[in-house]
Amino acid sequence: MRVYFFATCLGEAVFSQTALNCIKLLQREGVEVIFKKDQTCCGQPSYNSGYYEQTREIVLHNVRLFKEDHPIIVPSGSCVGMMAHDYLELFEGHKAYEEVKNFSLRVYELAEFLDKKLEVRYTDLGAPIKVTWHSNCHALRVSKVIESAKKIISQLSNVELVPLQREEECCGFGGTFAVKEPEISNAMVQEKIHDIESRQVEYVLSADAGCLLNISGAMAKVRSKTKSMHFYDFLAQRVGLGV
Amino acid sequence: MTHTTTHSDHDYEQVIGEKLNDAQLRTNLRSAMDTLIHKRKDLLEDRYPEWEQLRTMGQNAKLKVLSQLDSYVQKFEENATKNGFVVHYANTAKDANEIIYNLAKERGVERILKGKSMASEEIGLNQYMKEKGIVAKETDLGELIIQLIDEHPVHIVVPAIHKNRHQVGKIFQEKLGAPLESEPEKLNGIARKHMRGEFEGFKMGISGVNFAIANEGAIWLVENEGNGRMCTTACDIHVAICGIEKMVESFEDASILNNLLCPSAVGVQITCYQNIITGPRQEGELDGPKEAHIILLDHNRSNILADEKYYKALSCIRCGTCLNHCPVYDKIGGHAYLATYPGPIGVVITPQLFGLDNYAHIANLCSLCGRCGEVCPVKIPLPELIRDLRAEKTHEGRGVVRGYKDTKHSKLEELGMKAFAKLASNGTLWRAAMAMSSTFAPLGKVFGHYTPVLKKWLRYREMPKVQGSLHAEVKKLPGVIYE
Ligand code: SF4
């Protein structure tokens, strides 16, 4: 099977190691990965700020770039929410709608793809560990892929998942929200950190680069003892890939 | 708070900063919201296995009426008139206030008692009456508390939720001369005693409306304390203020919506008082008002109705659960929105009612987490509508929200977003930008030239580590088709 891998803008800029691990996770299942060198961003920053015309240009770039009939695998429930759901909304009544729809129907979040399409079965190779989990809002409510990630974690026999009390509450990232309303955003992320620290785990995991950028950046600032890790880095380690 | 003044970004920054630093407020809100969220959740799990179907039915009941609101309003008017109600139409807030004032003046009324009504807040009734020399007194416990300290409701269902019982005790001590108490029962006792005195011999009562039933010409009022029943029955003249969107077709539809309202609002199956009012006192009846009036308030609702998407916001049954679940609302509280209606639904309707130019900043008060849309009992797509509001600001939306033309928005942001879109739709430019902005790639890229951004980000967060060039690494990976 051949798939496109869309690293996302944060995957390209900050989480490049994660992006590599994602590719390896796919290859491990015998999937052939195509990486388009002209890939950019899903367009969420401009979309959520209300720049609809501008965003349509980005959407069409993506639609035309990933044009073959392969699944498009994205390691972010947030970008998947944008690409599989919001793209359609943005192009409702537009002449390119069918083209966009053909694209949107092929978009999968990585955990969703591993779990539902490839039906992976993992053997945990790591030492016993306690972790907690932050659900990205769009992954939870728009693309609805959190369940798959959790199902995969449950296959890791040495991993104890301690739920957060406020798992489903926004961490305060919200793309441009974090810089438009820095004070409110900070109040939100501090509440999240408080929750994370009270769980007494080694790591907080999330499958979303935006949230992690926010949570880990704020945790570093307050010198939190809990570490954060991208879910796909964690997974790669547990199954003996990754670094 | 006046509705006609423009609220600048600076006003918002100031009030938000103030509220965020108010530790007491934050604690009160957090615990109140947690209670409301958990009560709702437990109730739905225990008693409402078919909540999703009920939501769809409720949504349909509202959308059906909204699709032909004119004719339902007309039907309501006919039937209500037959029942003996006097039906008035108010196009603006001023119209509504004048109708009430004139009714009071003609009958020599100097003191009006009010049940809870957000519509009356929307039109600024209390202030208007005060200026005309008429006292409008709140009778709802929460409303009473905040009226005593000259505040506005902080929440659309629980107006004084930002005050805890100790604070309420102090307010009663200071303003009503009561002994200092903090037990809920004792506080209730103080309020009851005070209200009993107020209700004695009062002539005119004002109420809101939860559902206006077109087929029957009746109104349905939901409350918990009995004060609403007093306000609507123990007086000579009862005036109900009813936003035209409160219309439903039948009792059946109203029942469906009531079944959604009570669990969503306070996590109970039904409230203590459900008042269905079919008109003034009839011949031979022992109680009820001699006159019953209904004011059908438009106040820009027709504009909302005219838009292909925003009209859905008129389905709102004012349950307040979107506020309870909003991660922004629970941090800053309702007053920081500088508007009558706070929280997600407030963000959506405030600019439509009072002009986006007056409320440009309000659209920022949302991280688009989507939780409000998930819990809204009538499935209003609140996040989508908030995003559309932002598009109105940038002039890339439908151009339908009042005052959007004069709305200020950041030119810097516009430049940044335009640059971003240009890069993100061109692979070569994008790669070049990525290579260049190696110091702080993600935000540098996302916001283009919007430079103050970095500073704002770093105020509360460390700089992320940039991990180098993904492309070079991918090319090295065996088996990857790099094209
Ligand atoms: S928008 Fe929905 S959740 Fe919010 S108050 Fe209205 S009905 Fe309730």
Tab-separated table of N, CA and C in Angstrom, chain B residues 24 27 70 83 87 118 172 216 220 223 241 254 257-258 286 315 320-321 383:
chain	number	residue	atom	x	y	z
B	24	GLN	N	-10.325	35.200	44.211
B	24	GLN	CA	-11.626	34.785	44.750
B	24	GLN	C	-12.602	34.453	43.628
B	27	THR	N	-11.660	31.188	41.905
B	27	THR	CA	-12.014	30.008	42.710
B	27	THR	C	-13.524	29.768	42.665
B	70	ASP	N	-42.160	34.533	10.847
B	70	ASP	CA	-43.254	35.504	10.675
B	70	ASP	C	-44.613	34.906	10.943
B	83	ASN	N	-56.864	34.863	23.904
B	83	ASN	CA	-56.801	34.504	25.330
B	83	ASN	C	-56.870	35.709	26.257
B	87	VAL	N	-50.908	42.085	22.981
B	87	VAL	CA	-49.612	41.827	22.357
B	87	VAL	C	-49.044	43.121	21.775
B	118	MET	N	-33.341	37.807	30.741
B	118	MET	CA	-32.150	38.335	30.074
B	118	MET	C	-32.538	39.377	29.036
B	172	PHE	N	-25.804	40.820	52.123
B	172	PHE	CA	-27.082	40.933	52.823
B	172	PHE	C	-26.933	41.729	54.119
B	216	GLU	N	-51.199	27.805	20.936
B	216	GLU	CA	-52.068	28.053	22.087
B	216	GLU	C	-52.109	29.518	22.507
B	220	TRP	N	-44.634	30.023	28.530
B	220	TRP	CA	-44.135	29.029	29.480
B	220	TRP	C	-42.903	29.623	30.141
B	223	GLU	N	-38.667	28.310	36.279
B	223	GLU	CA	-37.932	28.963	37.366
B	223	GLU	C	-37.817	28.027	38.556
B	241	ILE	N	-41.651	40.029	28.638
B	241	ILE	CA	-40.792	40.442	27.517
B	241	ILE	C	-40.317	39.174	26.819
B	254	ALA	N	-42.522	22.501	23.020
B	254	ALA	CA	-42.039	23.179	24.220
B	254	ALA	C	-41.574	22.150	25.258
B	257	LEU	N	-38.157	20.866	24.381
B	257	LEU	CA	-37.121	21.862	24.688
B	257	LEU	C	-36.938	22.016	26.193
B	258	ASN	N	-38.024	21.897	26.925
B	258	ASN	CA	-37.919	21.973	28.377
B	258	ASN	C	-37.113	20.802	28.930
B	286	LEU	N	-60.016	33.381	40.923
B	286	LEU	CA	-59.693	34.051	42.178
B	286	LEU	C	-58.381	34.818	42.142
B	315	SER	N	-31.878	29.681	17.737
B	315	SER	CA	-32.446	28.486	18.378
B	315	SER	C	-32.148	28.449	19.869
B	320	GLY	N	-27.381	28.135	29.080
B	320	GLY	CA	-26.124	28.538	29.716
B	320	GLY	C	-25.061	27.456	29.769
B	321	THR	N	-25.350	26.276	29.225
B	321	THR	CA	-24.354	25.212	29.376
B	321	THR	C	-23.108	25.471	28.536
B	383	PRO	N	-18.835	27.167	17.458
B	383	PRO	CA	-17.474	27.461	16.991
B	383	PRO	C	-17.447	27.960	15.546
